[in-house]
Short mmCIF file of C-alpha atoms and ligand atoms in Angstrom, two decimals:
data_model
loop_
_atom_site.label_atom_id
_atom_site.label_comp_id
_atom_site.label_asym_id
_atom_site.label_seq_id
_atom_site.Cartn_x
_atom_site.Cartn_y
_atom_site.Cartn_z
CA UNK A 1 0.00 0.00 0.00
CA UNK A 2 1.07 3.52 -0.80
CA UNK A 3 0.86 6.24 1.87
CA UNK A 4 -1.98 8.62 2.55
CA UNK A 5 -3.54 10.36 -0.46
CA UNK A 6 -3.92 13.63 1.46
CA UNK A 7 -0.88 15.87 1.20
CA UNK A 8 0.29 18.02 4.09
CA UNK A 9 -1.37 21.41 4.10
CA UNK A 10 0.84 24.10 2.64
CA UNK A 11 2.23 26.74 5.01
CA UNK A 12 0.00 29.61 3.86
CA UNK A 13 -3.18 27.61 4.35
CA UNK A 14 -2.16 26.05 7.66
CA UNK A 15 -1.07 29.47 8.96
CA UNK A 16 -4.44 30.94 7.92
CA UNK A 17 -6.28 28.08 9.67
CA UNK A 18 -4.16 28.61 12.77
CA UNK A 19 -5.01 32.35 12.70
CA UNK A 20 -8.70 31.49 12.43
CA UNK A 21 -8.41 29.13 15.40
CA UNK A 22 -6.90 31.97 17.43
CA UNK A 23 -9.62 34.36 16.27
CA UNK A 24 -12.31 31.89 17.40
CA UNK A 25 -10.69 31.74 20.84
CA UNK A 26 -10.61 35.55 20.80
CA UNK A 27 -14.33 35.58 19.87
CA UNK A 28 -15.03 33.52 23.00
CA UNK A 29 -13.12 36.17 24.96
CA UNK A 30 -15.13 38.99 23.33
CA UNK A 31 -18.43 37.31 24.24
CA UNK A 32 -17.37 36.51 27.77
CA UNK A 33 -16.53 40.21 28.22
CA UNK A 34 -20.04 41.09 26.98
CA UNK A 35 -21.46 38.52 29.44
CA UNK A 36 -19.50 40.30 32.16
CA UNK A 37 -21.12 43.60 31.25
CA UNK A 38 -24.62 41.99 31.30
CA UNK A 39 -23.96 40.31 34.67
CA UNK A 40 -22.76 43.63 36.06
CA UNK A 41 -26.08 45.18 35.01
CA UNK A 42 -27.99 42.23 36.57
CA UNK A 43 -29.34 41.03 33.23
CA UNK A 44 -28.55 37.41 34.05
CA UNK A 45 -30.42 35.97 31.06
CA UNK A 46 -28.51 38.08 28.55
CA UNK A 47 -25.30 37.20 30.42
CA UNK A 48 -26.16 33.51 30.06
CA UNK A 49 -26.78 34.00 26.35
CA UNK A 50 -23.24 35.37 25.90
CA UNK A 51 -21.65 32.73 28.16
CA UNK A 52 -23.20 30.07 25.89
CA UNK A 53 -22.05 32.05 22.84
CA UNK A 54 -18.50 32.02 24.26
CA UNK A 55 -18.72 28.23 24.67
CA UNK A 56 -19.78 27.91 21.03
CA UNK A 57 -16.79 29.97 19.90
CA UNK A 58 -14.44 27.81 21.94
CA UNK A 59 -16.01 24.79 20.27
CA UNK A 60 -15.35 26.37 16.84
CA UNK A 61 -11.73 26.97 17.80
CA UNK A 62 -11.34 23.36 18.95
CA UNK A 63 -12.76 22.10 15.66
CA UNK A 64 -9.89 23.84 13.85
CA UNK A 65 -7.41 22.67 16.51
CA UNK A 66 -8.43 19.06 15.80
CA UNK A 67 -8.43 19.58 12.04
CA UNK A 68 -4.89 20.98 12.01
CA UNK A 69 -3.70 18.04 14.09
CA UNK A 70 -5.50 15.59 11.80
CA UNK A 71 -3.65 17.15 8.89
CA UNK A 72 -0.29 16.75 10.57
CA UNK A 73 0.12 20.35 11.67
CA UNK A 74 0.93 21.67 15.10
CA UNK A 75 -1.19 24.53 16.48
CA UNK A 76 0.30 27.74 17.84
CA UNK A 77 -1.62 29.78 20.37
CA UNK A 78 -1.24 33.55 20.17
CA UNK A 79 -1.82 36.32 22.71
CA UNK A 80 -5.10 38.19 22.79
CA UNK A 81 -6.18 41.75 22.36
CA UNK A 82 -8.17 43.23 25.25
CA UNK A 83 -11.88 42.90 24.41
CA UNK A 84 -14.36 45.70 24.97
CA UNK A 85 -15.74 45.39 28.50
CA UNK A 86 -18.00 48.43 28.59
CA UNK A 87 -21.27 48.99 26.75
CA UNK A 88 -23.91 51.69 26.91
CA UNK A 89 -26.83 49.28 26.69
CA UNK A 90 -27.84 45.68 26.01
CA UNK A 91 -28.73 46.74 22.45
CA UNK A 92 -25.25 48.19 21.96
CA UNK A 93 -23.71 44.93 23.23
CA UNK A 94 -25.71 42.89 20.70
CA UNK A 95 -24.82 45.33 17.91
CA UNK A 96 -21.15 44.90 18.78
CA UNK A 97 -21.60 41.11 18.66
CA UNK A 98 -23.26 41.36 15.25
CA UNK A 99 -20.40 43.47 13.87
CA UNK A 100 -17.96 40.93 15.30
CA UNK A 101 -19.76 38.08 13.50
CA UNK A 102 -19.54 39.98 10.21
CA UNK A 103 -15.75 40.11 10.66
CA UNK A 104 -15.73 36.35 11.35
CA UNK A 105 -17.71 35.71 8.16
CA UNK A 106 -15.23 37.75 6.10
CA UNK A 107 -12.30 35.84 7.64
CA UNK A 108 -13.94 32.47 6.89
CA UNK A 109 -14.52 33.58 3.29
CA UNK A 110 -10.87 34.66 2.94
CA UNK A 111 -9.81 31.30 4.35
CA UNK A 112 -12.07 29.49 1.87
CA UNK A 113 -10.51 31.50 -0.98
CA UNK A 114 -7.05 30.27 0.02
CA UNK A 115 -8.28 26.66 0.23
CA UNK A 116 -10.00 27.03 -3.15
CA UNK A 117 -6.88 28.46 -4.83
CA UNK A 118 -4.90 25.52 -3.44
CA UNK A 119 -7.62 23.14 -4.66
CA UNK A 120 -7.56 21.80 -1.09
CA UNK A 121 -10.89 19.98 -1.27
CA UNK A 122 -10.78 18.46 2.21
CA UNK A 123 -10.31 21.91 3.76
CA UNK A 124 -13.03 23.42 1.55
CA UNK A 125 -15.35 20.69 2.82
CA UNK A 126 -14.24 21.34 6.40
CA UNK A 127 -14.90 25.08 6.02
CA UNK A 128 -18.38 24.55 4.60
CA UNK A 129 -19.62 23.85 8.13
CA UNK A 130 -18.27 27.25 9.25
CA UNK A 131 -19.85 29.04 6.27
CA UNK A 132 -23.26 27.57 7.14
CA UNK A 133 -22.70 28.40 10.80
CA UNK A 134 -22.04 32.07 9.95
CA UNK A 135 -25.38 32.33 8.14
CA UNK A 136 -27.02 31.16 11.39
CA UNK A 137 -24.97 33.46 13.63
CA UNK A 138 -25.65 36.57 11.57
CA UNK A 139 -29.37 35.78 11.27
CA UNK A 140 -29.62 35.21 15.02
CA UNK A 141 -27.98 38.53 15.99
CA UNK A 142 -29.92 40.43 13.34
CA UNK A 143 -33.21 39.05 14.68
CA UNK A 144 -32.37 39.80 18.34
CA UNK A 145 -31.36 43.37 17.44
CA UNK A 146 -34.70 43.86 15.68
CA UNK A 147 -36.54 42.68 18.79
CA UNK A 148 -34.46 44.85 21.11
CA UNK A 149 -35.15 47.92 18.98
CA UNK A 150 -38.86 47.24 19.13
CA UNK A 151 -39.13 47.09 22.92
CA UNK A 152 -38.45 49.54 25.71
CA UNK A 153 -35.69 48.53 28.10
CA UNK A 154 -37.98 49.03 31.13
CA UNK A 155 -40.85 47.07 29.61
CA UNK A 156 -42.12 43.62 30.55
CA UNK A 157 -41.10 42.43 27.09
CA UNK A 158 -37.47 43.27 27.88
CA UNK A 159 -37.62 41.28 31.13
CA UNK A 160 -39.24 38.40 29.26
CA UNK A 161 -36.47 38.36 26.67
CA UNK A 162 -33.92 38.25 29.48
CA UNK A 163 -35.85 35.32 31.03
CA UNK A 164 -35.97 33.55 27.66
CA UNK A 165 -32.20 33.85 27.21
CA UNK A 166 -31.64 32.43 30.68
CA UNK A 167 -32.80 29.11 29.18
CA UNK A 168 -30.14 28.94 26.46
CA UNK A 169 -27.78 25.97 26.84
CA UNK A 170 -24.73 24.92 24.88
CA UNK A 171 -25.24 21.71 22.92
CA UNK A 172 -22.42 20.62 20.60
CA UNK A 173 -23.84 19.72 17.16
CA UNK A 174 -24.27 15.96 16.78
CA UNK A 175 -22.64 15.92 13.32
CA UNK A 176 -19.54 17.80 14.49
MG1 MG B 201 -17.25 31.19 15.56
#
């Protein structure tokens, strides 16, 4: 038998994947900082929402960690920028999260471009999951922002939204 059909990832692609892994860990950090703001304001449901979001981001990072190892590459952890810890309102916090997700989407697209240029089909397939995930993430934040804009922050509806988000739990996707 000959060896494995899959070639080692080239340096540009593996470096870009490693950068994305670090950015996903950073995203977890960004969302945990938002959770901290919400907790400080006693919006425990919104805080829970962002704690779960942080867990999801860590899960995304670990997916890339595993993938790089599967492809014979060693991961390198970087330092992190200080995330924003202060927000003017819950709405502002969600708007910041939405803008952050748009950056993530752009980075995933750039990464896919590199994989496509390399005709690295396994990586393109791997990244498809992230592309689909970004559609979900952006739609979710967009919808929450719409709701938050519709309701007054001292209204019952606002308290109910906080209570609803208290129920969110992290469940790793079965297919992942
Ligand atoms: Mg992510």
